[in-house]
Amino acid sequence: MKDLDWAALSFGYFPTDYNVRCYYRNGNWGEIEVCTDDHLNIHMAATCLHYGQEAFEGLKAYRCPDGKIRVFRMDENAARLQSTCHGIMMPEVSIERFKEMVCKVVRLNQAYVPTYESGATLYIRPLLIGISPQVGVRPASEYLFIIFVTPVGPYFKGGFSANPYVITRDCDRAAPLGTGCFKVGGNYAASLRANSKAHEQGYTCEFYLDAKEKKYIDECGAANFFGIKNNTYITPESSSILPSITNKSLIQLARDFGMNVERRPIKVEELDTFDEAGACGTAAVISPISYIDDLETGKRYTFSKDGKPGHVSTRLYRGLLDIQYGIAEDCHGWTSVVVE
Ligand SMILES: *Cc1c(COP(=O)(O)O)cnc(C)c1O
């Protein structure tokens, strides 16, 4: 293993030794290639650069206390990439090829999987782009699927804690029948302005309502939302939300813990009735929310007065992390041992 100060790593890019690539040409995917170069040489008229033919995924590899390296639910990421491929007219990558490439790139870079004690992990970034040159707006005929990895530091440097959010009313991340449910870079470009404004105003992140009516909860930045009340886990239903694998897993865990689960439209005002609230995604698992401000109405929805996460959020967080690290029994078969 590399001798690095893992806990000091940020969420930047730290170089590793290899990435894996696969090209789609003449209607077929080619051989899996192992590369040491972390640059791409692509045509300046590639469709990914002009018309947003770009899909990505994000998952992690964990060095576990038993010495093994595990990856969490990669079949789910593979399936979601396929859905994104249909969404923006790209050829799909088979689940088997996706998994083979994830395993390969993690094994090749296993020295960069941080220690368990550091709280850091190896972030895995699959990326699919249209590369054939074209000025007319049409799907590309050639594609590159590439997976790189980079170690990332622990999400909660000062410990698991709650953060403030602000409702965005002058900017939408995604439209009801747009690409919000697909993991494409364009959605992130659309969120940058609101995110930057939220930071300027002193909030951790922006909070989106549905684009059409501005009545219902959509997403918290680039994470799914959940609220807890009366032993029930409640998460929004909307056509513009990205289906989070972390959320899907927390829903199952909540059921395992004997909680009820509701997935339905959530009116903004209902925020007042939640005992706990959080944002969820691969990066943090759960990022508890301390309060959400609606600057237009002057209303503050508070979930944690002292910045401490609630009991249910903490239990779900610990529960999922323990499965990812092979500490708790993986009764749903979510993890794959990639290095014994
Ligand atoms: C990736 C992503 C998430 C989180 O999904 P996970 O599979 O849990 O990591 C949530 N919202 C958006 C917009 C995303 O891009």
Short mmCIF file of C-alpha atoms and ligand atoms in Angstrom, two decimals:
data_model
loop_
_atom_site.label_atom_id
_atom_site.label_comp_id
_atom_site.label_asym_id
_atom_site.label_seq_id
_atom_site.Cartn_x
_atom_site.Cartn_y
_atom_site.Cartn_z
CA MET A 1 0.00 0.00 0.00
CA LYS A 2 1.14 3.54 -0.73
CA ASP A 3 2.39 5.47 2.26
CA LEU A 4 0.11 8.51 2.06
CA ASP A 5 -1.69 10.72 4.54
CA TRP A 6 -5.08 9.39 3.44
CA ALA A 7 -7.14 11.39 5.92
CA ALA A 8 -5.69 14.63 4.52
CA LEU A 9 -6.91 13.90 0.97
CA SER A 10 -9.58 16.19 -0.39
CA PHE A 11 -12.19 15.44 -3.03
CA GLY A 12 -9.81 16.63 -5.71
CA TYR A 13 -8.01 14.42 -8.18
CA PHE A 14 -5.09 12.39 -6.91
CA PRO A 15 -3.28 10.46 -9.66
CA THR A 16 -3.20 6.66 -9.60
CA ASP A 17 -1.28 4.25 -11.84
CA TYR A 18 -3.87 2.95 -14.30
CA ASN A 19 -7.22 3.56 -15.94
CA VAL A 20 -9.17 1.16 -18.15
CA ARG A 21 -10.75 2.01 -21.49
CA CYS A 22 -12.97 0.51 -24.09
CA TYR A 23 -13.95 1.93 -27.49
CA TYR A 24 -17.21 1.51 -29.37
CA ARG A 25 -16.67 1.56 -33.14
CA ASN A 26 -18.63 0.21 -36.10
CA GLY A 27 -21.44 -0.85 -33.82
CA ASN A 28 -19.30 -2.93 -31.43
CA TRP A 29 -17.41 -2.61 -28.18
CA GLY A 30 -13.73 -3.51 -28.48
CA GLU A 31 -11.16 -5.01 -26.11
CA ILE A 32 -10.62 -3.63 -22.60
CA GLU A 33 -7.39 -1.60 -22.60
CA VAL A 34 -5.21 -0.74 -19.62
CA CYS A 35 -3.68 2.76 -19.76
CA THR A 36 -1.16 4.67 -17.70
CA ASP A 37 -1.85 8.07 -19.31
CA ASP A 38 -4.44 10.15 -17.49
CA HIS A 39 -5.12 12.35 -20.52
CA LEU A 40 -7.47 11.76 -23.43
CA ASN A 41 -6.67 12.68 -26.99
CA ILE A 42 -10.01 13.40 -28.61
CA HIS A 43 -11.25 15.22 -31.68
CA MET A 44 -12.24 18.84 -31.09
CA ALA A 45 -15.60 18.18 -32.77
CA ALA A 46 -16.42 15.20 -30.50
CA THR A 47 -20.12 15.23 -29.57
CA CYS A 48 -19.36 15.07 -25.84
CA LEU A 49 -17.69 18.48 -26.05
CA HIS A 50 -20.50 20.25 -27.88
CA TYR A 51 -23.78 18.50 -27.32
CA GLY A 52 -23.33 16.95 -23.91
CA GLN A 53 -23.14 13.30 -24.90
CA GLU A 54 -21.56 12.41 -21.60
CA ALA A 55 -22.71 10.00 -18.90
CA PHE A 56 -20.96 9.12 -15.68
CA GLU A 57 -21.24 7.01 -12.57
CA GLY A 58 -19.76 7.14 -9.09
CA LEU A 59 -19.08 4.29 -6.68
CA LYS A 60 -16.47 3.35 -4.12
CA ALA A 61 -14.06 0.60 -3.10
CA TYR A 62 -13.49 0.08 0.62
CA ARG A 63 -10.49 -1.47 2.37
CA CYS A 64 -12.22 -3.43 5.10
CA PRO A 65 -11.09 -4.36 8.62
CA ASP A 66 -10.83 -8.03 7.47
CA GLY A 67 -8.19 -6.96 4.92
CA LYS A 68 -10.41 -7.45 1.85
CA ILE A 69 -11.34 -4.77 -0.66
CA ARG A 70 -15.06 -4.54 -1.38
CA VAL A 71 -17.11 -2.61 -3.93
CA PHE A 72 -20.71 -1.65 -3.16
CA ARG A 73 -23.61 -2.53 -5.51
CA MET A 74 -21.75 -2.13 -8.81
CA ASP A 75 -24.51 -3.98 -10.67
CA GLU A 76 -26.83 -1.10 -9.72
CA ASN A 77 -24.40 1.48 -11.11
CA ALA A 78 -24.08 -0.61 -14.28
CA ALA A 79 -27.86 -0.71 -14.68
CA ARG A 80 -28.19 3.03 -14.05
CA LEU A 81 -25.54 3.76 -16.68
CA GLN A 82 -27.60 1.71 -19.14
CA SER A 83 -30.64 3.82 -18.32
CA THR A 84 -28.60 7.01 -18.87
CA CYS A 85 -27.36 5.59 -22.20
CA HIS A 86 -30.97 5.24 -23.38
CA GLY A 87 -31.68 8.74 -22.08
CA ILE A 88 -29.08 10.47 -24.25
CA MET A 89 -28.83 8.07 -27.18
CA MET A 90 -25.57 6.28 -26.44
CA PRO A 91 -24.86 2.57 -26.92
CA GLU A 92 -25.22 0.72 -23.63
CA VAL A 93 -22.32 -0.97 -21.86
CA SER A 94 -23.23 -4.50 -20.73
CA ILE A 95 -23.49 -5.12 -16.98
CA GLU A 96 -20.76 -7.78 -17.32
CA ARG A 97 -18.33 -5.44 -19.10
CA PHE A 98 -18.98 -2.68 -16.57
CA LYS A 99 -18.30 -5.02 -13.64
CA GLU A 100 -15.22 -6.53 -15.28
CA MET A 101 -13.74 -3.07 -15.83
CA VAL A 102 -14.53 -1.91 -12.28
CA CYS A 103 -12.84 -5.00 -10.81
CA LYS A 104 -9.86 -4.61 -13.12
CA VAL A 105 -9.22 -0.94 -12.37
CA VAL A 106 -9.56 -1.48 -8.60
CA ARG A 107 -7.17 -4.47 -8.63
CA LEU A 108 -4.64 -2.58 -10.74
CA ASN A 109 -4.73 0.36 -8.32
CA GLN A 110 -5.22 -1.54 -5.08
CA ALA A 111 -2.24 0.22 -3.51
CA TYR A 112 -4.35 3.39 -3.60
CA VAL A 113 -7.29 2.02 -1.62
CA PRO A 114 -6.94 3.95 1.66
CA THR A 115 -6.67 2.27 5.05
CA TYR A 116 -9.88 1.49 6.93
CA GLU A 117 -8.81 3.63 9.89
CA SER A 118 -8.36 6.76 7.75
CA GLY A 119 -12.04 6.91 6.81
CA ALA A 120 -10.89 7.62 3.23
CA THR A 121 -11.98 5.47 0.27
CA LEU A 122 -11.16 4.82 -3.38
CA TYR A 123 -13.66 6.66 -5.56
CA ILE A 124 -14.43 4.94 -8.88
CA ARG A 125 -15.51 7.14 -11.77
CA PRO A 126 -16.88 5.45 -14.93
CA LEU A 127 -17.32 7.87 -17.83
CA LEU A 128 -18.94 7.34 -21.24
CA ILE A 129 -18.50 9.95 -23.97
CA GLY A 130 -19.36 10.42 -27.64
CA ILE A 131 -16.05 10.92 -29.46
CA SER A 132 -16.72 10.95 -33.20
CA PRO A 133 -16.52 14.38 -34.84
CA GLN A 134 -19.78 15.93 -35.86
CA VAL A 135 -21.14 19.45 -36.17
CA GLY A 136 -24.76 18.49 -36.80
CA VAL A 137 -26.81 17.59 -33.74
CA ARG A 138 -27.00 13.79 -33.87
CA PRO A 139 -25.72 11.00 -31.65
CA ALA A 140 -22.07 10.11 -32.25
CA SER A 141 -21.11 6.91 -34.04
CA GLU A 142 -18.07 6.27 -31.81
CA TYR A 143 -17.81 6.21 -28.02
CA LEU A 144 -15.23 5.82 -25.30
CA PHE A 145 -16.00 4.17 -21.98
CA ILE A 146 -13.30 4.82 -19.42
CA ILE A 147 -13.01 4.12 -15.70
CA PHE A 148 -10.49 5.88 -13.49
CA VAL A 149 -10.10 5.80 -9.73
CA THR A 150 -8.85 8.34 -7.24
CA PRO A 151 -8.53 8.12 -3.45
CA VAL A 152 -10.80 10.57 -1.64
CA GLY A 153 -10.57 11.71 1.97
CA PRO A 154 -13.22 11.10 4.63
CA TYR A 155 -16.39 13.09 3.90
CA PHE A 156 -16.88 14.19 7.50
CA LYS A 157 -13.51 15.55 8.57
CA GLY A 158 -14.83 16.89 11.85
CA GLY A 159 -17.11 13.87 12.46
CA PHE A 160 -20.64 13.04 11.25
CA SER A 161 -22.57 16.34 11.55
CA ALA A 162 -25.56 18.30 10.22
CA ASN A 163 -25.44 21.13 7.65
CA PRO A 164 -27.66 24.05 6.53
CA TYR A 165 -29.37 24.15 3.10
CA VAL A 166 -31.15 26.91 1.19
CA ILE A 167 -34.15 26.54 -1.12
CA THR A 168 -33.37 27.71 -4.66
CA ARG A 169 -36.26 29.45 -6.38
CA ASP A 170 -34.55 31.26 -9.25
CA CYS A 171 -32.82 28.29 -10.90
CA ASP A 172 -33.74 24.70 -11.80
CA ARG A 173 -31.42 21.72 -11.98
CA ALA A 174 -33.68 19.67 -14.22
CA ALA A 175 -37.08 19.79 -15.91
CA PRO A 176 -39.89 17.28 -15.22
CA LEU A 177 -39.42 15.57 -18.59
CA GLY A 178 -35.76 16.52 -18.98
CA THR A 179 -32.60 14.64 -18.04
CA GLY A 180 -32.81 14.90 -14.23
CA CYS A 181 -33.30 11.16 -13.89
CA PHE A 182 -30.10 10.44 -15.87
CA LYS A 183 -26.57 10.85 -14.57
CA VAL A 184 -25.26 13.33 -17.14
CA GLY A 185 -22.80 16.21 -16.79
CA GLY A 186 -25.32 18.71 -18.19
CA ASN A 187 -27.41 18.48 -15.01
CA TYR A 188 -24.33 19.48 -13.04
CA ALA A 189 -23.60 22.45 -15.31
CA ALA A 190 -27.20 23.54 -14.69
CA SER A 191 -26.65 23.37 -10.92
CA LEU A 192 -23.38 25.33 -10.67
CA ARG A 193 -24.96 28.79 -10.42
CA ALA A 194 -27.38 27.83 -7.64
CA ASN A 195 -24.63 25.96 -5.80
CA SER A 196 -22.25 28.88 -5.96
CA LYS A 197 -24.94 31.29 -4.74
CA ALA A 198 -25.80 28.98 -1.83
CA HIS A 199 -22.13 28.92 -0.81
CA GLU A 200 -21.89 32.72 -1.03
CA GLN A 201 -24.87 32.96 1.29
CA GLY A 202 -23.16 30.69 3.82
CA TYR A 203 -25.05 27.44 3.16
CA THR A 204 -23.54 24.02 2.52
CA CYS A 205 -25.73 23.36 -0.47
CA GLU A 206 -28.76 24.40 -2.52
CA PHE A 207 -32.12 22.65 -2.20
CA TYR A 208 -34.34 22.17 -5.28
CA LEU A 209 -38.11 22.18 -5.60
CA ASP A 210 -39.97 20.69 -8.55
CA ALA A 211 -39.35 22.87 -11.61
CA LYS A 212 -42.97 23.09 -12.75
CA GLU A 213 -44.88 24.22 -9.67
CA LYS A 214 -42.18 24.95 -7.09
CA LYS A 215 -44.40 23.19 -4.53
CA TYR A 216 -42.72 19.84 -4.00
CA ILE A 217 -39.30 18.73 -2.84
CA ASP A 218 -36.94 17.50 -5.54
CA GLU A 219 -33.24 17.06 -4.66
CA CYS A 220 -30.71 18.54 -2.24
CA GLY A 221 -27.88 19.63 -4.50
CA ALA A 222 -26.58 16.46 -6.14
CA ALA A 223 -28.08 14.17 -3.51
CA ASN A 224 -31.47 12.62 -2.78
CA PHE A 225 -33.59 13.85 0.13
CA PHE A 226 -35.18 11.85 2.92
CA GLY A 227 -37.15 12.86 6.00
CA ILE A 228 -37.97 10.87 9.12
CA LYS A 229 -41.16 11.06 11.17
CA ASN A 230 -43.24 8.58 13.18
CA ASN A 231 -40.90 5.67 12.48
CA THR A 232 -41.30 6.35 8.74
CA TYR A 233 -38.63 7.00 6.11
CA ILE A 234 -40.07 9.40 3.53
CA THR A 235 -38.41 10.26 0.23
CA PRO A 236 -39.77 12.28 -2.72
CA GLU A 237 -41.23 10.86 -5.89
CA SER A 238 -40.53 13.00 -8.98
CA SER A 239 -39.55 12.47 -12.62
CA SER A 240 -36.55 14.81 -12.29
CA ILE A 241 -34.77 13.06 -9.42
CA LEU A 242 -31.70 10.91 -10.07
CA PRO A 243 -32.41 7.46 -8.62
CA SER A 244 -29.77 7.25 -5.90
CA ILE A 245 -28.40 3.81 -5.06
CA THR A 246 -27.63 5.02 -1.54
CA ASN A 247 -31.28 6.06 -1.12
CA LYS A 248 -32.45 2.70 -2.47
CA SER A 249 -30.18 0.96 0.05
CA LEU A 250 -31.31 3.17 2.97
CA ILE A 251 -34.94 2.38 2.08
CA GLN A 252 -34.16 -1.32 2.40
CA LEU A 253 -32.25 -0.78 5.66
CA ALA A 254 -35.14 1.27 7.07
CA ARG A 255 -37.46 -1.66 6.28
CA ASP A 256 -34.96 -4.07 7.86
CA PHE A 257 -35.05 -1.88 10.98
CA GLY A 258 -38.84 -2.25 11.09
CA MET A 259 -39.61 1.26 9.80
CA ASN A 260 -42.28 2.21 7.29
CA VAL A 261 -41.22 3.67 3.96
CA GLU A 262 -43.07 6.17 1.80
CA ARG A 263 -41.99 7.39 -1.63
CA ARG A 264 -44.37 10.13 -2.73
CA PRO A 265 -44.52 13.82 -3.64
CA ILE A 266 -43.59 15.89 -0.56
CA LYS A 267 -44.91 19.44 -0.24
CA VAL A 268 -42.38 22.02 1.00
CA GLU A 269 -44.55 22.80 4.04
CA GLU A 270 -44.37 19.17 5.12
CA LEU A 271 -40.71 19.83 6.01
CA ASP A 272 -42.11 21.32 9.21
CA THR A 273 -43.33 17.90 10.32
CA PHE A 274 -40.07 15.94 9.98
CA ASP A 275 -38.05 15.04 13.07
CA GLU A 276 -34.93 14.42 11.00
CA ALA A 277 -33.87 15.12 7.44
CA GLY A 278 -30.85 14.27 5.35
CA ALA A 279 -29.23 14.23 1.95
CA CYS A 280 -27.94 10.88 0.71
CA GLY A 281 -25.46 9.76 -1.92
CA THR A 282 -22.25 7.75 -2.40
CA ALA A 283 -19.94 10.57 -1.29
CA ALA A 284 -21.28 10.95 2.28
CA VAL A 285 -23.81 8.08 2.59
CA ILE A 286 -25.91 10.49 4.67
CA SER A 287 -25.31 14.19 5.13
CA PRO A 288 -27.77 15.21 7.88
CA ILE A 289 -29.55 18.54 7.43
CA SER A 290 -29.57 20.99 10.36
CA TYR A 291 -32.04 23.43 8.76
CA ILE A 292 -33.42 24.51 5.40
CA ASP A 293 -34.06 28.21 4.78
CA ASP A 294 -36.67 29.51 2.35
CA LEU A 295 -35.40 33.06 1.83
CA GLU A 296 -38.48 34.06 -0.18
CA THR A 297 -40.93 33.33 2.62
CA GLY A 298 -38.45 33.87 5.46
CA LYS A 299 -39.30 30.40 6.79
CA ARG A 300 -36.67 28.19 8.44
CA TYR A 301 -37.32 24.45 8.76
CA THR A 302 -35.15 23.13 11.59
CA PHE A 303 -34.22 19.47 12.14
CA SER A 304 -31.21 19.78 14.41
CA LYS A 305 -30.71 22.69 16.77
CA ASP A 306 -27.22 21.71 17.90
CA GLY A 307 -25.83 20.44 14.58
CA LYS A 308 -25.94 16.84 15.84
CA PRO A 309 -27.44 14.19 13.56
CA GLY A 310 -30.68 12.52 14.72
CA HIS A 311 -30.81 8.97 16.13
CA VAL A 312 -32.47 7.38 13.10
CA SER A 313 -30.10 9.04 10.61
CA THR A 314 -27.13 7.94 12.72
CA ARG A 315 -28.39 4.36 12.90
CA LEU A 316 -28.99 4.21 9.13
CA TYR A 317 -25.60 5.79 8.44
CA ARG A 318 -23.75 3.35 10.69
CA GLY A 319 -25.81 0.45 9.36
CA LEU A 320 -24.94 1.11 5.73
CA LEU A 321 -21.28 1.87 6.43
CA ASP A 322 -20.96 -1.40 8.39
CA ILE A 323 -22.24 -3.36 5.38
CA GLN A 324 -19.92 -1.49 2.99
CA TYR A 325 -16.95 -2.30 5.24
CA GLY A 326 -17.89 -5.95 5.66
CA ILE A 327 -18.49 -5.44 9.40
CA ALA A 328 -22.22 -6.19 9.41
CA GLU A 329 -23.73 -9.18 7.64
CA ASP A 330 -24.44 -8.39 3.99
CA CYS A 331 -27.83 -10.13 3.92
CA HIS A 332 -28.90 -8.49 0.63
CA GLY A 333 -25.70 -9.41 -1.25
CA TRP A 334 -24.76 -5.77 -1.90
CA THR A 335 -20.99 -6.02 -1.72
CA SER A 336 -18.46 -7.73 -3.99
CA VAL A 337 -15.04 -8.72 -2.74
CA VAL A 338 -12.66 -7.49 -5.43
CA VAL A 339 -9.38 -8.22 -3.64
CA GLU A 340 -9.22 -11.10 -1.12
C1 LIG B 1 -25.11 10.58 -8.26
C2 LIG B 1 -26.26 11.41 -7.80
C3 LIG B 1 -26.96 11.11 -6.61
C4 LIG B 1 -26.54 10.03 -5.65
O1 LIG B 1 -26.62 8.75 -6.17
P1 LIG B 1 -25.85 7.55 -5.45
O2 LIG B 1 -26.06 6.40 -6.35
O3 LIG B 1 -26.48 7.37 -4.13
O4 LIG B 1 -24.44 7.97 -5.33
C5 LIG B 1 -28.05 11.88 -6.30
N1 LIG B 1 -28.44 12.92 -7.08
C6 LIG B 1 -27.77 13.25 -8.20
C7 LIG B 1 -28.23 14.41 -9.00
C8 LIG B 1 -26.67 12.50 -8.60
O5 LIG B 1 -26.01 12.83 -9.72
#
